[in-house]
Structures are given as structure tokens and as C-alpha cells.
Short mmCIF file of C-alpha atoms and ligand atoms in Angstrom, two decimals:
data_model
loop_
_atom_site.label_atom_id
_atom_site.label_comp_id
_atom_site.label_asym_id
_atom_site.label_seq_id
_atom_site.Cartn_x
_atom_site.Cartn_y
_atom_site.Cartn_z
CA UNK A 414 0.00 0.09 0.01
CA UNK A 415 1.34 3.42 -0.86
CA UNK A 416 0.75 6.69 1.02
CA UNK A 417 -1.14 9.16 -0.63
CA UNK A 418 1.19 12.15 -0.81
CA UNK A 419 -1.54 14.64 -1.63
CA UNK A 420 -3.34 13.96 1.53
CA UNK A 421 -3.60 17.18 3.44
CA UNK A 422 -1.49 17.09 6.65
CA UNK A 423 -2.96 20.35 8.05
CA UNK A 424 -6.53 21.42 8.86
CA UNK A 425 -8.62 22.24 5.70
CA UNK A 426 -9.04 25.86 6.41
CA UNK A 427 -10.57 27.80 3.50
CA UNK A 428 -8.84 31.31 2.90
CA UNK A 429 -10.91 34.26 3.02
CA UNK A 430 -12.03 36.67 0.21
CA UNK A 431 -9.69 35.31 -2.56
CA UNK A 432 -10.48 37.39 -5.74
CA UNK A 433 -11.83 40.26 -3.86
CA UNK A 434 -10.32 43.37 -2.71
CA UNK A 435 -10.99 42.11 0.85
CA UNK A 436 -8.67 39.07 0.44
CA UNK A 437 -6.81 38.18 3.60
CA UNK A 438 -2.96 38.61 4.01
CA UNK A 439 -0.84 35.26 3.89
CA UNK A 440 0.22 36.23 7.41
CA UNK A 441 -3.47 36.59 8.53
CA UNK A 442 -4.17 33.13 7.03
CA UNK A 443 -1.20 31.29 8.67
CA UNK A 444 -2.34 32.94 12.10
CA UNK A 445 -5.78 31.69 11.89
CA UNK A 446 -4.35 28.25 10.73
CA UNK A 447 -2.00 28.23 13.79
CA UNK A 448 -5.07 29.27 15.92
CA UNK A 449 -7.24 26.39 14.44
CA UNK A 450 -4.49 23.78 15.45
CA UNK A 451 -4.08 25.35 18.73
CA UNK A 452 -0.31 25.87 18.34
CA UNK A 453 1.88 28.86 18.43
CA UNK A 454 2.77 30.44 15.03
CA UNK A 455 6.58 29.59 15.28
CA UNK A 456 5.46 25.65 15.87
CA UNK A 457 3.29 25.96 12.72
CA UNK A 458 6.15 27.40 10.79
CA UNK A 459 8.68 24.80 11.76
CA UNK A 460 6.29 22.19 10.59
CA UNK A 461 5.72 23.88 7.29
CA UNK A 462 9.42 24.58 6.84
CA UNK A 463 10.36 21.09 7.84
CA UNK A 464 8.21 19.65 4.97
CA UNK A 465 10.79 19.94 2.32
CA UNK A 466 13.92 22.15 1.94
CA UNK A 467 13.77 24.82 4.50
CA UNK A 468 12.39 28.24 3.02
CA UNK A 469 12.71 30.55 5.72
CA UNK A 470 15.03 30.36 9.00
CA UNK A 471 12.45 32.09 10.85
CA UNK A 472 9.61 34.71 10.04
CA UNK A 473 11.13 37.64 11.70
CA UNK A 474 12.86 40.36 9.91
CA UNK A 475 11.70 41.80 6.75
CA UNK A 476 8.05 42.76 7.00
CA UNK A 477 5.58 40.97 6.43
CA UNK A 478 7.76 38.16 4.71
CA UNK A 479 4.84 36.08 3.58
CA UNK A 480 3.01 38.46 1.51
CA UNK A 481 5.94 40.30 -0.23
CA UNK A 482 6.70 39.94 -4.04
CA UNK A 483 9.25 37.39 -3.69
CA UNK A 484 9.90 33.76 -4.92
CA UNK A 485 10.57 32.49 -1.40
CA UNK A 486 7.18 33.59 -0.24
CA UNK A 487 5.58 32.07 -3.38
CA UNK A 488 7.21 28.71 -2.58
CA UNK A 489 6.11 28.77 1.00
CA UNK A 490 2.56 29.55 0.14
CA UNK A 491 2.58 26.90 -2.51
CA UNK A 492 3.70 24.46 0.23
CA UNK A 493 1.05 25.45 2.63
CA UNK A 494 -1.50 25.12 -0.02
CA UNK A 495 -0.49 21.52 -0.39
CA UNK A 496 -0.55 20.73 3.30
CA UNK A 497 -3.97 22.15 3.76
CA UNK A 498 -5.24 20.71 0.52
CA UNK A 499 -6.61 24.11 -0.64
CA UNK A 500 -5.01 25.33 -4.06
CA UNK A 501 -6.43 28.90 -3.47
CA UNK A 502 -4.27 29.34 -0.40
CA UNK A 503 -1.30 29.58 -2.89
CA UNK A 504 -2.70 32.63 -4.27
CA UNK A 505 -2.56 34.56 -0.96
CA UNK A 506 0.00 37.54 -0.58
CA UNK A 507 1.77 39.20 -3.48
CA UNK A 508 4.12 36.30 -4.16
CA UNK A 509 2.96 36.14 -7.81
CA UNK A 510 4.52 39.67 -8.31
CA UNK A 511 7.95 38.34 -7.65
CA UNK A 512 10.33 39.80 -10.41
CA UNK A 513 7.56 42.08 -11.68
CA UNK A 514 8.09 44.69 -9.20
CA UNK A 515 10.64 45.67 -6.77
CA UNK A 516 9.62 44.30 -3.36
CA UNK A 517 10.72 47.69 -1.32
CA UNK A 518 8.11 49.97 -0.21
CA UNK A 519 5.16 47.89 -1.19
CA UNK A 520 4.27 47.37 2.52
CA UNK A 521 3.94 49.84 5.11
CA UNK A 522 6.11 49.19 8.33
CA UNK A 523 3.52 49.55 11.05
CA UNK A 524 0.03 47.84 11.04
CA UNK A 525 -2.89 49.83 9.62
CA UNK A 526 -6.33 48.81 10.35
CA UNK A 527 -10.01 50.14 10.16
CA UNK A 528 -11.57 50.10 13.59
CA UNK A 529 -15.09 49.85 12.28
CA UNK A 530 -14.01 46.65 10.27
CA UNK A 531 -12.41 45.00 13.32
CA UNK A 532 -15.68 45.63 15.53
CA UNK A 533 -17.80 44.11 12.73
CA UNK A 534 -15.50 41.14 12.43
CA UNK A 535 -15.30 40.47 16.11
CA UNK A 536 -19.00 40.34 16.18
CA UNK A 537 -19.31 38.12 13.17
CA UNK A 538 -17.15 35.70 11.13
CA UNK A 539 -13.89 35.89 13.15
CA UNK A 540 -11.00 37.92 12.63
CA UNK A 541 -8.73 38.00 9.35
CA UNK A 542 -6.48 41.04 8.16
CA UNK A 543 -7.12 42.06 4.66
CA UNK A 544 -3.92 42.31 2.59
CA UNK A 545 -4.84 45.74 1.53
CA UNK A 546 -4.47 47.13 4.84
CA UNK A 547 -0.69 46.45 4.92
CA UNK A 548 -0.04 48.37 1.61
CA UNK A 549 2.09 51.44 2.01
CA UNK A 550 -0.01 53.55 -0.41
CA UNK A 551 -3.47 52.75 0.95
CA UNK A 552 -4.80 55.29 3.41
CA UNK A 553 -8.46 54.41 3.69
CA UNK A 554 -11.02 51.56 4.37
CA UNK A 555 -12.95 51.11 1.07
CA UNK A 556 -15.98 49.96 3.00
CA UNK A 557 -16.26 52.48 5.64
CA UNK A 558 -14.35 55.48 3.94
CA UNK A 559 -12.41 56.09 7.25
CA UNK A 560 -8.76 56.60 7.38
CA UNK A 561 -6.89 53.62 8.48
CA UNK A 562 -5.47 53.90 11.92
CA UNK A 563 -1.72 53.08 12.89
CA UNK A 564 -1.69 54.07 16.61
CA UNK A 565 -3.49 52.59 19.41
CA UNK A 566 -6.34 55.09 20.63
CA UNK A 567 -5.57 54.38 24.25
CA UNK A 568 -1.72 54.33 24.44
CA UNK A 569 -0.54 55.62 21.07
CA UNK A 570 1.56 52.39 20.39
CA UNK A 571 2.21 51.51 16.85
CA UNK A 572 2.22 47.77 16.04
CA UNK A 573 5.43 46.89 14.00
CA UNK A 574 4.42 44.20 11.34
CA UNK A 575 7.78 42.53 11.98
CA UNK A 576 6.03 40.91 14.87
CA UNK A 577 4.88 37.49 13.94
CA UNK A 578 1.50 36.01 14.82
CA UNK A 579 -0.64 38.79 16.24
CA UNK A 580 -3.66 37.11 14.83
CA UNK A 581 -6.03 38.67 17.34
CA UNK A 582 -5.55 41.93 15.75
CA UNK A 583 -8.29 43.69 17.54
CA UNK A 584 -6.28 44.45 20.73
CA UNK A 585 -3.21 46.65 21.37
CA UNK A 586 -0.01 44.49 21.97
CA UNK A 587 1.23 47.22 24.31
CA UNK A 588 -1.72 47.90 26.54
CA UNK A 589 -4.31 45.38 25.62
CA UNK A 590 -6.85 48.04 24.81
CA UNK A 591 -9.21 47.37 22.02
CA UNK A 592 -8.55 48.59 18.68
CA UNK A 593 -12.08 48.06 17.36
CA UNK A 594 -14.52 51.00 17.66
CA UNK A 595 -18.19 50.59 16.87
CA UNK A 596 -18.94 53.69 14.95
CA UNK A 597 -15.83 55.45 16.36
CA UNK A 598 -14.38 57.05 13.43
CA UNK A 599 -15.92 59.54 11.23
CA UNK A 600 -15.98 59.01 7.66
CA UNK A 601 -13.32 61.28 6.00
CA UNK A 602 -13.47 62.36 2.49
CA UNK A 603 -10.74 60.98 0.29
CA UNK A 604 -8.67 63.17 -2.11
CA UNK A 605 -9.02 61.97 -5.67
CA UNK A 606 -5.53 60.61 -5.53
CA UNK A 607 -6.41 58.52 -2.41
CA UNK A 608 -9.51 57.12 -3.94
CA UNK A 609 -7.91 56.26 -7.04
CA UNK A 610 -5.06 54.56 -5.23
CA UNK A 611 -7.52 52.64 -3.17
CA UNK A 612 -9.53 51.38 -6.13
CA UNK A 613 -6.25 50.50 -8.03
CA UNK A 614 -4.81 48.40 -4.96
CA UNK A 615 -8.10 46.77 -4.57
CA UNK A 616 -7.76 45.49 -8.20
CA UNK A 617 -4.23 44.37 -7.56
CA UNK A 618 -4.93 42.32 -4.46
CA UNK A 619 -8.01 40.86 -6.37
CA UNK A 620 -5.69 39.36 -8.99
CA UNK A 621 -5.79 35.60 -8.31
CA UNK A 622 -2.07 34.28 -8.69
CA UNK A 623 -3.10 31.79 -11.14
CA UNK A 624 -4.07 34.34 -13.59
CA UNK A 625 -0.44 35.60 -13.51
CA UNK A 626 0.96 32.05 -14.65
CA UNK A 627 2.33 32.08 -18.19
CA UNK A 628 1.75 35.84 -18.38
CA UNK A 629 4.53 38.32 -19.13
CA UNK A 630 5.56 41.48 -17.30
CA UNK A 631 5.44 44.13 -19.90
CA UNK A 632 8.23 46.81 -20.12
CA UNK A 633 7.49 50.40 -19.16
CA UNK A 634 8.21 51.37 -22.96
CA UNK A 635 5.84 48.80 -24.09
CA UNK A 636 3.26 50.17 -21.78
CA UNK A 637 3.72 53.69 -22.91
CA UNK A 638 3.50 52.72 -26.66
CA UNK A 639 0.35 50.75 -26.24
CA UNK A 640 -1.14 53.91 -24.18
CA UNK A 641 -0.21 55.91 -27.03
CA UNK A 642 -1.80 53.62 -29.50
CA UNK A 643 -5.18 53.81 -27.52
CA UNK A 644 -5.04 57.66 -27.70
CA UNK A 645 -3.55 58.60 -24.41
CA UNK A 646 -1.35 61.67 -24.48
CA UNK A 647 2.09 60.17 -23.19
CA UNK A 648 4.48 62.79 -24.24
CA UNK A 649 7.33 62.96 -21.76
CA UNK A 650 6.50 66.30 -20.36
CA UNK A 651 2.75 65.41 -19.99
CA UNK A 652 3.74 62.12 -18.37
CA UNK A 653 5.99 63.91 -15.79
CA UNK A 654 3.14 66.49 -15.13
CA UNK A 655 0.42 63.95 -14.54
CA UNK A 656 2.76 61.61 -12.61
CA UNK A 657 4.38 64.26 -10.39
CA UNK A 658 7.90 62.75 -11.10
CA UNK A 659 10.97 64.00 -12.47
CA UNK A 660 11.88 64.02 -16.20
CA UNK A 661 14.86 61.97 -15.14
CA UNK A 662 12.56 59.33 -13.64
CA UNK A 663 10.65 58.91 -16.95
CA UNK A 664 13.52 58.69 -19.07
CA UNK A 665 15.18 56.10 -16.92
CA UNK A 666 12.07 54.11 -16.99
CA UNK A 667 11.70 54.44 -20.76
CA UNK A 668 15.31 53.11 -21.32
CA UNK A 669 14.37 50.21 -19.25
CA UNK A 670 17.38 50.79 -16.99
CA UNK A 671 15.54 49.93 -13.80
CA UNK A 672 12.53 47.92 -12.88
CA UNK A 673 9.90 50.40 -11.75
CA UNK A 674 8.66 50.43 -8.20
CA UNK A 675 4.92 49.99 -7.31
CA UNK A 676 4.77 53.63 -6.62
CA UNK A 677 5.62 54.45 -10.25
CA UNK A 678 3.33 52.08 -11.68
CA UNK A 679 0.42 53.28 -9.24
CA UNK A 680 1.14 56.90 -10.41
CA UNK A 681 1.17 55.76 -14.17
CA UNK A 682 -2.15 53.67 -13.86
CA UNK A 683 -3.94 56.32 -12.05
CA UNK A 684 -2.92 59.21 -14.04
CA UNK A 685 -4.25 57.48 -17.19
CA UNK A 686 -7.07 55.69 -15.43
CA UNK A 687 -6.03 52.15 -16.74
CA UNK A 688 -6.06 49.16 -14.47
CA UNK A 689 -3.01 48.67 -12.55
CA UNK A 690 -2.84 44.88 -12.84
CA UNK A 691 -2.52 45.48 -16.59
CA UNK A 692 0.94 47.15 -16.25
CA UNK A 693 2.11 44.14 -14.35
CA UNK A 694 0.97 41.17 -16.32
CA UNK A 695 -0.12 40.53 -20.17
CA UNK A 696 -1.75 37.47 -20.64
CA UNK A 697 -1.03 35.80 -24.16
CA UNK A 698 -3.88 36.45 -26.38
CA UNK A 699 -5.53 39.16 -24.29
CA UNK A 700 -7.00 41.57 -26.75
CA UNK A 701 -8.22 43.90 -23.90
CA UNK A 702 -4.84 44.53 -22.51
CA UNK A 703 -4.62 48.16 -21.35
CA UNK A 704 -8.08 48.67 -22.85
CA UNK A 705 -9.67 48.23 -19.46
CA UNK A 706 -10.47 51.53 -17.79
CA UNK A 707 -10.52 52.14 -14.02
CA UNK A 708 -13.87 53.51 -12.57
CA UNK A 709 -11.87 56.63 -11.23
CA UNK A 710 -11.24 59.65 -13.30
CA UNK A 711 -7.51 60.25 -14.41
CA UNK A 712 -5.78 62.10 -11.49
CA UNK A 713 -2.78 64.45 -11.54
CA UNK A 714 -0.34 63.70 -8.57
CA UNK A 715 1.44 66.27 -6.62
CA UNK A 716 5.00 66.42 -7.32
CA UNK A 717 7.09 63.69 -5.67
CA UNK A 718 9.95 66.20 -4.90
CA UNK A 719 10.76 65.88 -1.11
CA UNK A 720 9.48 68.58 1.07
CA UNK A 721 11.90 71.39 1.81
CA UNK A 722 14.14 70.82 4.74
CA UNK A 723 13.57 73.51 7.59
CA UNK A 724 17.39 73.96 8.11
CA UNK A 725 16.55 76.65 10.81
CA UNK A 726 14.56 74.18 13.05
CA UNK A 727 17.20 71.23 12.14
CA UNK A 728 20.07 73.57 13.43
CA UNK A 729 18.52 73.72 16.82
CA UNK A 730 18.29 70.00 16.83
CA UNK A 731 21.84 69.69 15.71
CA UNK A 732 23.18 71.89 18.28
CA UNK A 733 21.45 70.01 21.02
CA UNK A 734 22.79 66.69 19.58
CA UNK A 735 26.30 67.88 19.22
CA UNK A 736 26.44 68.72 22.89
CA UNK A 737 24.37 65.62 24.08
CA UNK A 738 25.67 63.01 26.39
CA UNK A 739 24.30 60.21 24.02
CA UNK A 740 26.86 61.19 21.35
CA UNK A 741 24.64 59.61 18.59
CA UNK A 742 26.14 58.74 15.14
CA UNK A 743 25.37 61.11 12.17
CA UNK A 744 22.94 58.39 10.68
CA UNK A 745 20.75 58.23 13.59
CA UNK A 746 20.84 62.04 14.01
CA UNK A 747 19.88 62.45 10.44
CA UNK A 748 17.07 59.93 10.89
CA UNK A 749 15.49 61.85 13.75
CA UNK A 750 15.76 64.94 11.35
CA UNK A 751 14.09 62.81 8.52
CA UNK A 752 17.05 63.86 6.40
CA UNK A 753 19.19 61.53 4.09
CA UNK A 754 22.60 61.28 6.09
CA UNK A 755 24.54 61.89 2.66
CA UNK A 756 22.42 65.19 2.53
CA UNK A 757 23.24 66.11 6.03
CA UNK A 758 27.01 65.41 5.60
CA UNK A 759 27.17 67.62 2.38
CA UNK A 760 24.80 70.46 3.71
CA UNK A 761 26.20 70.59 7.30
CA UNK A 762 29.74 69.33 7.01
CA UNK A 763 31.01 70.95 10.20
CA UNK A 764 28.09 69.29 12.25
CA UNK A 765 28.66 66.02 10.82
CA UNK A 766 32.19 66.29 11.58
CA UNK A 767 31.62 67.17 15.27
CA UNK A 768 28.83 64.48 15.65
CA UNK A 769 31.27 61.93 13.94
CA UNK A 770 34.33 62.71 16.26
CA UNK A 771 32.03 62.66 19.50
CA UNK A 772 30.67 59.27 18.47
CA UNK A 773 33.97 57.84 17.81
CA UNK A 774 34.99 59.03 21.23
CA UNK A 775 32.09 57.61 22.99
CA UNK A 776 32.82 54.12 21.35
CA UNK A 777 36.67 54.50 22.28
CA UNK A 778 35.73 55.32 25.90
CA UNK A 779 33.07 52.56 26.23
CA UNK A 780 35.76 50.08 24.80
CA UNK A 781 38.35 51.16 27.43
CA UNK A 782 35.84 50.89 30.32
CA UNK A 783 35.01 47.53 28.99
CA UNK A 784 38.66 46.51 28.71
CA UNK A 785 39.38 47.89 32.25
CA UNK A 786 36.32 45.85 33.64
CA UNK A 787 37.47 42.64 32.07
CA UNK A 788 40.96 43.17 33.15
CA UNK A 789 39.96 43.57 36.63
CA UNK A 790 37.96 40.51 36.56
CA UNK A 791 40.75 38.46 35.08
CA UNK A 792 43.28 39.77 37.81
CA UNK A 793 40.89 38.91 40.48
CA UNK A 794 41.30 35.17 39.82
CA UNK A 795 43.64 33.12 41.50
CA UNK A 796 44.85 31.11 38.62
CA UNK A 797 44.75 31.24 34.77
CA UNK A 798 44.91 27.72 33.45
CA UNK A 799 43.99 28.83 29.86
CA UNK A 800 42.24 31.51 28.02
CA UNK A 801 39.29 29.35 27.40
CA UNK A 802 38.91 28.53 31.23
CA UNK A 803 39.28 32.24 32.26
CA UNK A 804 37.02 33.43 29.69
CA UNK A 805 34.41 30.85 30.93
CA UNK A 806 34.80 31.85 34.55
CA UNK A 807 34.46 35.48 33.91
CA UNK A 808 31.55 34.81 31.45
CA UNK A 809 33.14 36.84 28.72
CA UNK A 810 33.64 35.73 25.11
CA UNK A 811 37.09 34.63 24.49
CA UNK A 812 37.20 36.46 21.20
CA UNK A 813 35.90 39.50 22.44
CA UNK A 814 37.90 42.76 22.17
CA UNK A 815 37.82 43.52 25.90
CA UNK A 816 39.09 39.90 26.71
CA UNK A 817 41.84 39.91 24.05
CA UNK A 818 43.03 43.06 25.25
CA UNK A 819 42.97 42.00 29.03
CA UNK A 820 44.84 38.85 28.22
CA UNK A 821 47.83 40.57 26.67
ZN1 ZN B 712 -13.65 49.44 7.32
ZN1 ZN B 713 -2.40 50.49 23.23
#
């Protein structure tokens, strides 16, 4: 008798909302699956990962790993689909976008949620997290027209999406307070751009991965040529104006030097009111490619140019940092000021130099203090049989700088 390899080995849990804008994220599905089995996420992960060549060491790190456009994510969800015996599970997340779009900046770094949706789900069919809430460009809930929240109303804590397995998405991980509010948030009108983005991202997450199989990813040049043939005004200067990007960006894309990020494709699709998924996949024999119009009107984007830096305000912060005990490195100070560190170094070289020197001094002092501490511990021992034994006795790594210094 042979074992049936296709027999599902995990609970046959159906995914929620496949093919709709409300489809749940892969992360959400795995959270519910772990809950259905009554095990921790990490236990479930080990089981899945162990059912073939390991795919992920662990699930921490890059946010949210299982949903990103990557081959690894796609392989992982394929395996989960086999184990639960539900082919639709394979289509969760944006794994199908691997190699079609750059994975950076697709997802937000903190959790976003609609408190009205959470309240409804708590009362009804159970909790799942829609994939669309995680997308960096999405600002509103399509069903309630309220702005997505990113901070707990009680304690203000933000939920990093690097945390794995917060399936009970309705309570704050910091204070335990509820994130669901019945009729709590007032509807907030969306700008034309926000509404267009919401519609396009809804279309994107509704794409069922199997539709992408065998399709190709058209180049930016091909898209522009096709738009031109359909009668759209695609002169470079007009694209620059509508998309709110620089001339350089458009010409780089036209030359096909770089793969466009999701932001640029989103700007292109909304500026010409064509459907975003068409910019990412062209199915063989699809006569309607790029002919399908979006429901929204073409939008003109505000310019992507970075907001001007208020150097007068920044100078005060810089002066405080230059005198502060903490002696932070330039990169951290730049981050506080929301300035690119290289920009800070070219615009305020003298400040950067002071910060750099102070930081190095601090590190040097910390090392000396550590060296002295280890040396004192070594000297306090009665005998030194070997490096290894001494290091073990004082609980310091034998290869650490402090120990090596003390031993000499
Ligand atoms: Zn909602
Ligand atoms: Zn809280």
C-alpha cells in the first residue's frame, strides 16, 4: 500500500476573500491556521518549513515576509496550499509579483487597520487581516471610508508588522486595549488621488495568482507605446506633469534601465485611469490588454519632490545633539531629522564632523571601560589555566575585544 502524498496534513481551512479587494493576507491566514490547530505560529512555521527544503530560517525580519513579492514567499505559500489541500491558499499574498516589481516600499512598516471593520469582524465571522491594509500607499478603508489607523487610541503605540503572529488583531499589543471601535471613526472624504489609489490597489490584491501563470511582465516602454496607440497623451512632459515625477525618472524608465517600483506604476495607472494589474501582467492572447479602464477619473499627482528641509529648525536639533551625552552617530541624528545622512553631511559638514568625532570618542571610551572591567575580573582570579577556562569563569567571550586586550 502506498501513502497518498496528496493527502492534506493540516486543517482544511478555507482562505477568506480570494479574488476580492478584501482578500486576507498570507500572514493573516497562517495566524488563523495556527489558531485552528491550537499551536504557536513558530510551531506551525517549523512544521511547514520542515516539509521539504527549508524556506525561511524564521519569520522575523523583513516585514511581512509571507506577503511580499518574492519567490520565497510564493514557494512557502505553495507548500502551505499542499499541506492544507486548498489550492486557493497558494494565491494569498503578493508572491506572484516576484520579479515583476521591486519588493521595497510595497508594504507599510507599522500595522494599519480600520476600527469599524475590526468591530464588525469581532461580532461576525472571526478575525482576518485584509492584505490591502498592509500596503504602504493605501490610506482608507473602502467599506467605511475612514482613514486607516496606525496607532492605538488608548496608548498611542504602533504595531510593527515585523512581529509575527498577532492574529488577534483587535487588541493593542502594548496596553491590551481594544482597537475595534463601533462607529468610532467619522468618515473622512478621500482626495482624488487617495480614492484612485484605493481602487487600484483593490484591483491588484483581487488578482488571483493563477491568472499570472504564463503571463509576462510588459516593459515600461511597451506600456507607454500601447497607451499611445489607445489615444492617451504620453509625451514625456505630459507624463511628468500627471505622474508628479521628474523628467529623469521617466527617461530612466523608458530606457528600461530599472525595474519600476510599485509607486511609479500606481502613478502611471491612476494618471491614465487604466487598470494597475494590466501594467504588471499581460496574458497571451488578451485583446483587451490596457483597454480596461478604471472607474476613477485620471488624476494629476502632486510632485514627488521631497518637502523642503527646515534648516533653521534642524540647526537647533543639531546643536543639541552636538552637545548631548548620548553622542549619537550621524546616521541616527539624520534619521531623527528625517534627512538623508549623505544630505546632512554635504549640507552641514562641520556638524557632521563634530557628531562623527564625538561618536567615535564615545565608542573608544566604552571600549576602554569594558577593557578595564574585564582586566579587573581576570586579575581577580587566583589562577589562569587557559584562555578558554578564564573566559568561561568570568563569563566573557574569548574572542571579544575586551578579553583579548586584557589577556595581553
Ligand atoms: Zn472598514
Ligand atoms: Zn495600546
